[in-house]
CSV table of C-alpha atoms in Angstrom, one decimal:
chain,number,residue,atom,x,y,z
V,1,MET,CA,39.9,-11.1,-3.0
V,2,ALA,CA,42.1,-11.1,-6.1
V,3,ILE,CA,41.5,-13.7,-8.9
V,4,ASN,CA,43.9,-14.7,-11.5
V,5,LEU,CA,42.4,-14.5,-14.9
V,6,ASP,CA,44.4,-15.5,-17.8
V,7,GLU,CA,43.4,-15.3,-21.4
V,8,ASP,CA,42.0,-18.8,-21.6
V,9,ASN,CA,40.2,-18.5,-18.4
V,10,LEU,CA,38.4,-15.4,-19.5
V,11,LYS,CA,37.3,-16.9,-22.8
V,12,GLN,CA,35.9,-19.8,-21.0
V,13,GLY,CA,34.1,-17.6,-18.6
V,14,VAL,CA,32.6,-15.4,-21.3
V,15,LEU,CA,31.5,-18.3,-23.4
V,16,GLY,CA,30.1,-20.1,-20.4
V,17,LEU,CA,28.0,-17.1,-19.5
V,18,VAL,CA,26.7,-16.7,-23.0
V,19,ILE,CA,25.8,-20.4,-23.2
V,20,ALA,CA,24.2,-20.2,-19.8
V,21,LEU,CA,22.0,-17.4,-20.9
V,22,VAL,CA,21.1,-19.1,-24.3
V,23,GLN,CA,20.1,-22.1,-22.1
V,24,ILE,CA,17.9,-20.0,-20.0
V,25,ILE,CA,16.2,-18.5,-23.2
V,26,ARG,CA,15.8,-22.0,-24.4
V,27,ASP,CA,14.1,-23.0,-21.1
V,28,ALA,CA,11.8,-20.0,-21.4
V,29,LEU,CA,10.9,-21.0,-25.0
V,30,ARG,CA,10.2,-24.6,-23.8
V,31,ILE,CA,8.0,-23.5,-21.0
V,32,GLN,CA,6.0,-21.3,-23.5
V,33,ALA,CA,5.8,-24.2,-25.8
V,34,MET,CA,4.5,-26.4,-23.0
V,35,LYS,CA,1.8,-23.9,-22.0
V,36,ARG,CA,0.5,-23.8,-25.7
V,37,MET,CA,0.5,-27.5,-25.8
V,38,GLU,CA,-1.3,-27.8,-22.5
V,39,GLY,CA,-3.7,-25.0,-23.6
V,40,GLY,CA,-4.8,-27.4,-26.4
V,41,GLY,CA,-4.3,-24.8,-29.1
V,42,LEU,CA,-1.9,-26.9,-31.1
V,43,THR,CA,-2.3,-29.8,-33.4
V,44,GLU,CA,-0.2,-33.0,-33.0
V,45,ASP,CA,1.7,-31.9,-36.1
V,46,GLU,CA,2.5,-28.5,-34.6
V,47,ILE,CA,3.5,-30.1,-31.3
V,48,ASP,CA,5.9,-32.3,-33.3
V,49,ARG,CA,7.4,-29.3,-35.1
V,50,LEU,CA,7.9,-27.4,-31.9
V,51,GLY,CA,9.5,-30.4,-30.3
V,52,ARG,CA,11.9,-30.9,-33.2
V,53,THR,CA,13.0,-27.3,-33.1
V,54,LEU,CA,13.6,-27.4,-29.5
V,55,MET,CA,15.5,-30.7,-29.8
V,56,ASP,CA,17.7,-29.1,-32.5
V,57,MET,CA,18.3,-26.2,-30.1
V,58,ASP,CA,19.4,-28.6,-27.4
V,59,GLU,CA,21.7,-30.3,-29.8
V,60,VAL,CA,23.4,-27.2,-30.9
V,61,ILE,CA,23.9,-26.0,-27.3
V,62,GLU,CA,25.2,-29.3,-26.3
V,63,ASP,CA,27.7,-29.4,-29.3
V,64,ILE,CA,29.1,-26.0,-28.3
V,65,ILE,CA,29.4,-27.0,-24.7
V,66,ARG,CA,31.2,-30.1,-25.7
V,67,GLU,CA,33.5,-28.5,-28.2
V,68,GLN,CA,34.5,-25.8,-25.9
V,69,GLY,CA,34.7,-27.8,-22.8
V,70,LEU,CA,32.2,-25.6,-21.0
V,71,THR,CA,30.3,-28.1,-18.9
V,72,GLU,CA,31.8,-26.9,-15.6
V,73,THR,CA,31.6,-23.2,-16.4
V,74,VAL,CA,28.1,-23.3,-17.5
V,75,ARG,CA,27.1,-25.3,-14.4
V,76,SER,CA,28.7,-22.9,-12.1
V,77,VAL,CA,27.1,-19.9,-13.8
V,78,ARG,CA,23.7,-21.5,-13.6
V,79,ASN,CA,24.2,-22.6,-10.0
V,80,GLY,CA,25.2,-19.0,-9.2
V,81,LEU,CA,22.1,-17.6,-10.8
V,82,ASP,CA,19.9,-20.1,-9.1
V,83,GLY,CA,21.4,-19.2,-5.8
V,84,LEU,CA,20.8,-15.5,-6.5
V,85,VAL,CA,17.2,-16.2,-7.4
V,86,ASP,CA,16.8,-18.4,-4.3
V,87,ASP,CA,18.1,-15.7,-2.0
V,88,PHE,CA,15.9,-13.2,-3.7
V,89,LEU,CA,12.8,-15.2,-3.4
V,90,ASP,CA,13.6,-16.1,0.2
V,91,GLN,CA,13.8,-12.4,1.0
V,92,MET,CA,10.5,-11.8,-0.8
V,93,ILE,CA,8.7,-14.6,1.1
V,94,HIS,CA,10.4,-14.0,4.5
V,95,PRO,CA,10.9,-10.3,4.6
V,96,GLY,CA,11.3,-10.6,8.5
V,97,ASN,CA,14.8,-12.3,8.4
V,98,VAL,CA,16.5,-10.4,5.8
V,99,ARG,CA,20.2,-10.9,6.5
V,100,LYS,CA,22.7,-8.1,6.2
V,101,ARG,CA,25.4,-8.9,3.7
F,1,MET,CA,17.2,-27.2,-40.7
F,2,ASN,CA,19.7,-28.3,-38.1
F,3,ALA,CA,22.7,-26.9,-39.9
F,4,ILE,CA,21.1,-23.6,-40.6
F,5,LEU,CA,20.0,-23.2,-37.0
F,6,LYS,CA,23.4,-24.2,-35.7
F,7,LYS,CA,25.0,-21.6,-37.9
F,8,LEU,CA,22.5,-19.0,-36.9
F,9,VAL,CA,23.0,-19.6,-33.2
F,10,GLN,CA,26.8,-19.7,-33.6
F,11,GLU,CA,26.7,-16.4,-35.5
F,12,GLU,CA,24.4,-14.8,-33.0
F,13,VAL,CA,26.7,-15.9,-30.1
F,14,GLN,CA,29.8,-14.6,-31.8
F,15,ASN,CA,28.1,-11.3,-32.6
F,16,LEU,CA,26.9,-11.0,-29.0
F,17,ILE,CA,30.4,-11.6,-27.7
F,18,SER,CA,32.1,-9.2,-30.0
F,19,ARG,CA,29.5,-6.4,-29.5
F,20,HIS,CA,29.4,-6.6,-25.7
F,21,GLN,CA,32.9,-7.8,-25.1
F,22,GLU,CA,33.7,-5.2,-22.4
F,23,ALA,CA,30.4,-5.5,-20.6
F,24,ILE,CA,30.7,-9.2,-20.6
F,25,HIS,CA,34.2,-9.1,-19.2
F,26,ALA,CA,33.1,-6.9,-16.4
F,27,LEU,CA,30.0,-9.2,-15.8
F,28,VAL,CA,32.2,-12.3,-15.7
F,29,LYS,CA,34.6,-10.7,-13.2
F,30,GLU,CA,31.7,-9.6,-11.1
F,31,MET,CA,30.0,-13.0,-11.1
F,32,LEU,CA,33.2,-14.9,-10.5
F,33,VAL,CA,34.1,-12.8,-7.5
F,34,SER,CA,30.7,-13.3,-5.8
F,35,GLU,CA,30.8,-16.9,-6.9
F,36,ILE,CA,33.9,-17.5,-5.1
F,37,ARG,CA,32.7,-15.6,-2.0
F,38,ARG,CA,29.6,-17.7,-2.0
F,39,ALA,CA,31.5,-20.9,-2.5
F,40,ILE,CA,33.5,-20.2,0.5
F,41,ARG,CA,30.5,-19.4,2.5
F,42,MET,CA,28.8,-22.6,1.4
F,43,GLU,CA,31.8,-24.7,1.8
F,44,MET,CA,32.7,-23.5,5.3
F,45,PRO,CA,29.9,-25.4,7.0
F,46,ASP,CA,30.8,-28.6,5.2
F,47,LEU,CA,34.4,-28.3,6.5
F,48,LEU,CA,33.1,-28.0,10.0
F,49,ASN,CA,31.6,-30.8,12.2
F,50,ASP,CA,28.3,-32.1,11.0
F,51,GLY,CA,25.4,-30.8,12.8
F,52,PHE,CA,27.2,-27.6,13.7
F,53,ASP,CA,27.1,-26.2,10.3
F,54,ALA,CA,23.9,-24.3,10.4
F,55,ARG,CA,25.1,-22.4,13.5
F,56,SER,CA,28.6,-21.8,12.3
F,57,GLU,CA,27.1,-20.4,9.2
F,58,ASP,CA,25.1,-17.9,11.3
F,59,CYS,CA,28.2,-17.0,13.3
F,60,SER,CA,30.2,-16.4,10.1
F,61,GLU,CA,27.4,-13.9,9.2
F,62,CYS,CA,27.8,-12.2,12.4
F,63,TRP,CA,31.5,-12.1,11.9
F,64,SER,CA,31.2,-10.5,8.4
F,65,GLU,CA,28.6,-8.1,9.8
F,66,ASP,CA,31.0,-7.0,12.4
F,67,ARG,CA,33.6,-6.5,10.0
F,68,SER,CA,31.5,-4.1,8.1
F,69,ASP,CA,30.2,-2.4,11.0
F,70,VAL,CA,33.4,-2.0,12.9
F,71,GLY,CA,36.1,-0.4,10.9
F,72,ALA,CA,39.8,-1.1,11.3
F,73,ASP,CA,40.3,1.6,13.7
F,74,VAL,CA,37.8,0.6,16.4
F,75,PRO,CA,37.1,3.5,18.7
F,76,SER,CA,38.2,2.0,22.0
F,77,ASP,CA,35.0,3.0,23.8
F,78,SER,CA,32.5,1.7,21.3
F,79,LEU,CA,32.2,-1.8,22.5
F,80,ILE,CA,30.1,-2.6,25.4
F,81,ILE,CA,28.3,-5.7,24.3
F,82,ASP,CA,29.7,-5.7,21.0
F,83,THR,CA,27.6,-8.0,18.9
F,84,PRO,CA,23.9,-8.5,18.3
F,85,PRO,CA,23.9,-12.4,18.3
F,86,VAL,CA,23.0,-12.9,21.9
F,87,ALA,CA,19.4,-12.5,21.5
F,88,GLY,CA,17.5,-10.4,24.1
F,89,TYR,CA,20.3,-8.4,25.7
F,90,PRO,CA,19.4,-5.2,24.1
F,91,GLU,CA,19.8,-3.1,27.1
F,92,ALA,CA,22.8,-5.0,28.2
F,93,SER,CA,25.0,-2.0,28.8
F,94,PRO,CA,26.8,-1.7,32.0
F,95,LYS,CA,27.8,2.0,32.4
F,96,PRO,CA,29.8,3.0,29.4
F,97,ALA,CA,33.6,2.8,30.1
F,98,SER,CA,35.2,6.2,30.2
F,99,LYS,CA,36.2,7.6,26.9
F,100,LYS,CA,39.8,7.5,26.9
F,101,ASP,CA,41.7,7.2,23.7
F,102,ILE,CA,43.7,4.1,24.6
F,103,PRO,CA,45.5,3.0,21.5
F,104,VAL,CA,44.6,-0.7,20.8
F,105,SER,CA,46.9,-2.8,18.8
F,106,PRO,CA,45.8,-6.3,17.9
F,107,ASP,CA,49.2,-8.0,18.7
F,108,ASN,CA,49.7,-6.3,21.9
F,109,HIS,CA,47.6,-7.9,24.6
F,110,THR,CA,48.6,-5.7,27.4
F,111,GLN,CA,45.3,-3.9,27.7
F,112,THR,CA,43.3,-7.0,28.7
F,113,ASP,CA,40.6,-5.1,30.5
F,114,CYS,CA,37.7,-6.5,28.4
F,115,ARG,CA,36.2,-9.9,28.7
F,116,TYR,CA,35.3,-12.1,25.7
F,117,LEU,CA,32.1,-13.9,26.6
F,118,TYR,CA,31.5,-17.5,25.6
F,119,ALA,CA,28.4,-18.3,27.6
F,120,ILE,CA,26.4,-17.7,30.7
F,121,ALA,CA,26.0,-20.7,33.0
F,122,GLY,CA,23.4,-21.3,35.5
F,123,SER,CA,25.8,-22.2,38.3
F,124,ASP,CA,28.1,-19.9,40.4
F,125,LYS,CA,31.1,-22.2,40.5
F,126,THR,CA,34.2,-20.3,40.0
F,127,ILE,CA,36.4,-22.5,37.8
F,128,GLN,CA,39.3,-22.5,35.5
F,129,LEU,CA,38.8,-24.1,32.1
F,130,GLY,CA,42.4,-23.8,31.1
F,131,PRO,CA,44.0,-22.4,27.9
F,132,ILE,CA,41.3,-23.6,25.6
F,133,GLY,CA,40.0,-20.1,24.4
F,134,ILE,CA,40.6,-18.3,21.2
F,135,GLU,CA,44.3,-18.1,20.6
F,136,ASN,CA,44.9,-20.3,23.6
F,137,ALA,CA,43.5,-17.7,26.0
F,138,SER,CA,42.8,-18.9,29.5
F,139,VAL,CA,39.2,-19.4,30.1
F,140,TYR,CA,37.6,-19.0,33.5
F,141,THR,CA,34.3,-18.2,35.0
F,142,ILE,CA,33.1,-15.0,36.8
F,143,ALA,CA,30.3,-15.9,39.3
F,144,SER,CA,27.6,-13.8,40.8
F,145,ASN,CA,24.3,-14.5,42.3
F,146,GLY,CA,23.8,-18.1,40.9
F,147,LEU,CA,25.1,-17.2,37.5
F,148,SER,CA,28.4,-17.2,35.9
F,149,ALA,CA,30.0,-15.8,32.8
F,150,VAL,CA,32.5,-18.0,30.8
F,151,VAL,CA,35.1,-15.5,29.6
F,152,HIS,CA,38.7,-14.8,28.8
F,153,ALA,CA,40.5,-11.6,29.3
F,154,CYS,CA,41.0,-9.6,26.0
F,155,THR,CA,41.4,-6.3,24.5
F,156,SER,CA,38.4,-4.3,23.2
F,157,GLN,CA,39.6,-5.3,19.7
F,158,PRO,CA,37.0,-7.7,18.2
F,159,TYR,CA,38.4,-10.9,16.6
F,160,GLN,CA,38.2,-10.4,12.9
F,161,SER,CA,40.2,-11.7,10.0
F,162,SER,CA,40.0,-11.5,6.3
F,163,ASP,CA,41.4,-15.0,6.2
F,164,PRO,CA,38.5,-17.4,6.3
F,165,GLU,CA,40.7,-20.1,7.6
F,166,ILE,CA,41.6,-18.1,10.7
F,167,ALA,CA,38.0,-17.0,11.2
F,168,ARG,CA,36.8,-20.6,10.9
F,169,GLY,CA,39.3,-21.7,13.5
F,170,TRP,CA,38.1,-19.1,15.9
F,171,LEU,CA,34.5,-20.0,15.4
F,172,LEU,CA,35.4,-23.7,16.1
F,173,THR,CA,37.3,-22.7,19.2
F,174,HIS,CA,34.4,-20.6,20.5
F,175,GLN,CA,32.0,-23.5,20.0
F,176,ARG,CA,34.4,-25.9,21.7
F,177,VAL,CA,34.6,-23.7,24.8
F,178,VAL,CA,30.8,-23.4,24.9
F,179,GLU,CA,30.7,-27.2,24.8
F,180,ALA,CA,33.3,-27.5,27.5
F,181,ALA,CA,31.3,-25.1,29.7
F,182,PHE,CA,28.2,-27.0,29.0
F,183,GLU,CA,29.9,-30.2,30.1
F,184,GLN,CA,31.3,-28.8,33.3
F,185,LEU,CA,28.7,-26.4,34.4
F,186,GLY,CA,25.4,-27.7,33.1
F,187,ASP,CA,22.9,-25.4,31.5
F,188,VAL,CA,24.5,-22.6,29.5
F,189,ILE,CA,23.3,-19.8,27.3
F,190,PRO,CA,25.7,-19.7,24.5
F,191,ALA,CA,27.0,-16.2,23.4
F,192,GLY,CA,27.5,-15.3,19.8
F,193,PHE,CA,30.9,-15.1,18.4
F,194,ASP,CA,32.8,-11.9,19.2
F,195,THR,CA,30.7,-10.8,22.2
F,196,ILE,CA,32.9,-8.6,24.2
F,197,ILE,CA,32.1,-7.0,27.6
F,198,ASN,CA,33.9,-3.8,27.9
F,199,GLY,CA,35.5,-3.2,31.2
F,200,GLU,CA,37.8,-0.4,30.0
F,201,GLY,CA,38.9,2.0,32.6
F,202,ALA,CA,37.5,-0.3,35.4
F,203,LEU,CA,39.9,-1.2,38.0
F,204,ASN,CA,38.6,-4.7,38.1
F,205,PRO,CA,37.0,-5.8,34.8
F,206,ASP,CA,35.7,-9.0,36.4
F,207,GLU,CA,33.6,-6.7,38.6
F,208,THR,CA,32.1,-5.0,35.6
F,209,VAL,CA,31.0,-8.5,34.4
F,210,GLN,CA,29.5,-9.2,37.8
F,211,ILE,CA,27.5,-6.0,37.7
F,212,TRP,CA,26.3,-6.8,34.3
F,213,LEU,CA,25.3,-10.3,35.4
F,214,ASN,CA,23.4,-8.7,38.3
F,215,THR,CA,21.5,-6.2,36.1
F,216,GLU,CA,20.5,-8.9,33.7
F,217,HIS,CA,20.0,-11.5,36.4
F,218,ASP,CA,16.2,-11.9,36.0
F,219,ALA,CA,16.2,-12.1,32.2
F,220,LEU,CA,19.1,-14.5,32.2
F,221,ILE,CA,17.4,-16.8,34.8
F,222,SER,CA,14.2,-16.9,32.9
F,223,LYS,CA,16.1,-17.8,29.8
F,224,LEU,CA,18.0,-20.6,31.6
F,225,ASP,CA,14.7,-21.9,33.2
F,226,ARG,CA,13.4,-22.4,29.7
F,227,ILE,CA,16.3,-24.5,28.7
F,228,SER,CA,17.0,-26.0,32.0
F,229,GLY,CA,17.7,-29.8,31.9
F,230,LYS,CA,17.1,-29.7,28.1
F,231,GLN,CA,19.5,-30.1,25.3
F,232,GLU,CA,19.5,-29.2,21.7
F,233,TYR,CA,19.4,-31.9,19.0
F,234,GLY,CA,19.3,-31.7,15.2
F,235,VAL,CA,17.0,-33.7,13.1
F,236,GLN,CA,17.7,-34.0,9.4
F,237,ILE,CA,15.6,-36.3,7.2
F,238,PHE,CA,16.9,-37.2,3.8
F,239,TRP,CA,15.3,-39.2,1.0
F,240,ASP,CA,16.7,-40.9,-2.1
F,241,SER,CA,14.9,-38.8,-4.7
F,242,LYS,CA,15.8,-41.2,-7.6
F,243,GLN,CA,14.2,-44.1,-5.8
F,244,ILE,CA,11.1,-42.1,-5.0
F,245,ALA,CA,10.8,-40.9,-8.5
F,246,ALA,CA,11.0,-44.4,-9.8
F,247,ARG,CA,8.3,-45.5,-7.4
F,248,ILE,CA,6.0,-42.6,-8.5
F,249,ALA,CA,6.6,-43.3,-12.1
F,250,THR,CA,5.2,-46.9,-11.7
F,251,GLU,CA,2.5,-46.1,-9.2
F,252,ASN,CA,1.0,-42.9,-10.7
F,253,GLU,CA,-1.6,-43.9,-13.3
F,254,ALA,CA,-1.4,-40.6,-15.3
F,255,ILE,CA,2.4,-40.7,-15.6
F,256,ARG,CA,2.5,-44.3,-16.5
F,257,SER,CA,0.0,-44.0,-19.3
F,258,LEU,CA,1.6,-40.9,-20.7
F,259,ASN,CA,4.9,-42.8,-20.7
F,260,GLU,CA,3.3,-45.5,-22.7
F,261,ALA,CA,1.7,-43.0,-25.2
F,262,ILE,CA,5.1,-41.4,-25.8
F,263,ARG,CA,6.5,-44.6,-27.4
F,264,SER,CA,4.1,-44.3,-30.4
F,265,LYS,CA,4.7,-40.5,-31.0
F,266,PRO,CA,6.9,-39.0,-33.6
F,267,GLU,CA,10.2,-37.8,-32.5
F,268,GLY,CA,9.4,-34.1,-31.9
F,269,ALA,CA,6.2,-34.7,-30.2
F,270,ALA,CA,7.8,-37.4,-28.1
F,271,TYR,CA,10.3,-34.7,-26.9
F,272,MET,CA,7.5,-32.4,-26.0
F,273,TYR,CA,5.5,-35.1,-24.1
F,274,ARG,CA,8.7,-36.2,-22.3
F,275,GLN,CA,9.0,-32.7,-21.0
F,276,LYS,CA,5.5,-32.8,-19.8
F,277,LEU,CA,6.3,-36.2,-18.2
F,278,ALA,CA,9.2,-34.7,-16.4
F,279,ASP,CA,7.1,-31.8,-15.1
F,280,MET,CA,4.4,-34.1,-13.8
F,281,LEU,CA,7.0,-36.2,-12.1
F,282,LYS,CA,8.7,-33.3,-10.5
F,283,ASN,CA,5.3,-32.0,-9.3
F,284,GLU,CA,4.4,-35.3,-7.8
F,285,ILE,CA,7.8,-35.5,-6.1
F,286,GLU,CA,7.3,-32.0,-4.5
F,287,GLN,CA,3.9,-33.0,-3.3
F,288,ALA,CA,5.2,-36.2,-1.8
F,289,ALA,CA,8.0,-34.3,-0.1
F,290,ASP,CA,5.4,-31.9,1.3
F,291,ARG,CA,3.3,-34.7,2.5
F,292,HIS,CA,6.2,-36.4,4.1
F,293,PHE,CA,7.3,-33.1,5.7
F,294,GLN,CA,3.8,-32.7,7.3
F,295,SER,CA,3.6,-36.2,8.6
F,296,PHE,CA,7.2,-36.2,10.0
F,297,TYR,CA,6.4,-32.9,11.7
F,298,GLN,CA,3.4,-34.4,13.3
F,299,ILE,CA,5.6,-37.1,14.7
F,300,VAL,CA,8.4,-34.9,16.0
F,301,GLN,CA,6.2,-32.0,17.2
F,302,PRO,CA,4.5,-33.8,20.1
F,303,VAL,CA,7.8,-35.0,21.6
F,304,ALA,CA,9.9,-31.9,21.4
F,305,ASP,CA,9.9,-29.2,24.1
F,306,MET,CA,10.7,-26.6,21.5
F,307,LEU,CA,11.1,-26.9,17.8
F,308,ARG,CA,12.6,-24.8,15.1
F,309,ILE,CA,12.3,-25.4,11.4
F,310,GLU,CA,15.7,-24.7,9.8
F,311,LYS,CA,16.4,-24.0,6.2
F,312,ILE,CA,17.0,-27.0,4.0
F,313,ARG,CA,20.4,-27.2,2.7
F,314,HIS,CA,21.0,-28.7,-0.7
F,315,SER,CA,23.9,-30.9,-1.1
F,316,SER,CA,26.4,-29.9,-3.8
F,317,GLU,CA,27.1,-33.5,-4.7
F,318,THR,CA,24.8,-34.9,-7.3
F,319,GLY,CA,23.2,-38.2,-6.6
F,320,ALA,CA,23.5,-37.7,-2.9
F,321,ASP,CA,20.3,-38.1,-0.8
F,322,GLN,CA,18.2,-34.9,-0.7
F,323,MET,CA,17.3,-33.2,2.5
F,324,ILE,CA,13.6,-32.8,2.9
F,325,MET,CA,13.5,-31.6,6.5
F,326,ASN,CA,15.8,-29.9,8.9
F,327,LEU,CA,14.8,-29.2,12.5
F,328,SER,CA,16.4,-28.0,15.6
F,329,CYS,CA,14.7,-29.5,18.7
F,330,LEU,CA,15.0,-28.7,22.4
F,331,LEU,CA,14.5,-32.0,24.2
F,332,SER,CA,14.3,-33.1,27.9
F,333,PRO,CA,16.1,-36.6,28.3
F,334,GLU,CA,12.9,-38.5,28.3
F,335,ASN,CA,11.7,-36.8,25.1
F,336,GLN,CA,15.1,-37.5,23.6
F,337,GLN,CA,14.5,-41.2,24.1
F,338,ARG,CA,11.1,-41.0,22.5
F,339,LEU,CA,12.1,-39.0,19.6
F,340,SER,CA,15.0,-41.2,18.8
F,341,GLN,CA,12.6,-44.2,18.7
F,342,GLU,CA,10.2,-42.3,16.5
F,343,LEU,CA,13.1,-41.4,14.2
F,344,GLU,CA,14.4,-44.9,14.1
F,345,SER,CA,11.1,-46.0,12.5
F,346,ILE,CA,11.4,-43.3,9.9
F,347,ASP,CA,15.0,-44.2,9.3
F,348,GLY,CA,13.7,-47.8,8.6
F,349,MET,CA,11.4,-46.6,5.8
F,350,GLU,CA,12.4,-47.5,2.3
F,351,GLY,CA,14.3,-44.7,0.7
F,352,PHE,CA,14.4,-42.4,3.8
F,353,SER,CA,17.3,-41.8,6.1
F,354,VAL,CA,17.6,-39.7,9.3
F,355,LYS,CA,20.5,-37.9,10.9
F,356,PHE,CA,20.1,-37.2,14.6
F,357,THR,CA,22.8,-35.1,16.0
F,358,GLY,CA,23.5,-33.8,19.4
F,359,PRO,CA,23.3,-33.0,22.2
F,360,TRP,CA,24.5,-29.5,21.6
F,361,PRO,CA,24.2,-26.4,23.8
F,362,PRO,CA,20.9,-24.8,23.0
F,363,TYR,CA,22.2,-22.4,20.4
F,364,SER,CA,19.0,-22.2,18.5
F,365,PHE,CA,16.8,-21.4,21.5
F,366,VAL,CA,18.2,-18.5,23.4
């Protein structure tokens, strides 16, 4: 299947991919932060600082997405990755009905 | 802080892009191609009739399987029962046709000594169903010993196309013929798409089909017995996850008190606790979905003759009701009545809706 990729398209795609990856890293950081908070090893002050940092990160990512008009691209990359992980997990959990692709 | 961070991230992103430009280009191309393929696969069922989608998806899988298994130059003797999808016919090989190198061309339908199989019916009426087959082929039945095969005459060339539109049309036609057979002949065992019985070299290909029906007679009869007088229905239960979330948020004590506490927290801490709140809510929703699945299953299970849990399909539209249960049920008429009453009471529950589709030929149970 051939796809037409013009210059603009490519830039969007690359940026979208990078931002999606940055988002995923951000999510991983957030999960770590949550774990530490739940573990009770953080003071309220530290929790506040962590929260602010993550918030700032959210803001930066949102800014880039808005400025570059990447909402759709990022969404499709992430949906694609989610689908991939879904399929993968499905195969791990139900090894019986692995489908030929 | 904000400005520095922003600059850092931007710099990092730019560095990343310039350093790995080529790899990223390749990656993006790769991802886009598979994305588009996936999108087509995902979209195909939506374009088809509701309730049929799961099955057509299966068929499209068979179709793509065939494509990889059977190359462009199909050896003309390789196709006895061509495709795997008709479950339980592993040894369904009437004696292999003689190995003549008959050239097969897809446009030239002169060598119509094979039979494309739509379904097996439990009645030995010989009837014409008219030109309703794939590419307007004339569909008729070949009867033997209380069974009949619903077929059209074809070449040994399987139906395959790289154009998803065409393939989709064929699938739909296949399903319509199965339905027509089901209406006119009663119980049918639907065959998978592209099931071709090879009668090559035989003087009378219809006879080859009869021989095959006779060899498989007992197995086919016992399959038909299992589904006799019963029809397949699809049950899909949806809920409005937003409404459910709102209900949980007011009813769950821990969530409500955390929500209260957040108001007095400083900005950053509030952010963290909001995340925690979202996690808790998500957890509760999942548990609720599980509980409902269990309780609905308890309702459906006693009235279904046979039951299969199908994969939940997520709607691509945001804000649409979310599917929490997807079942295929084989039902006798009286059970169909009972189930539809049970489902009505579920449908009446606040925030829930039920889609009850059918009757279909028993695709999921043969």
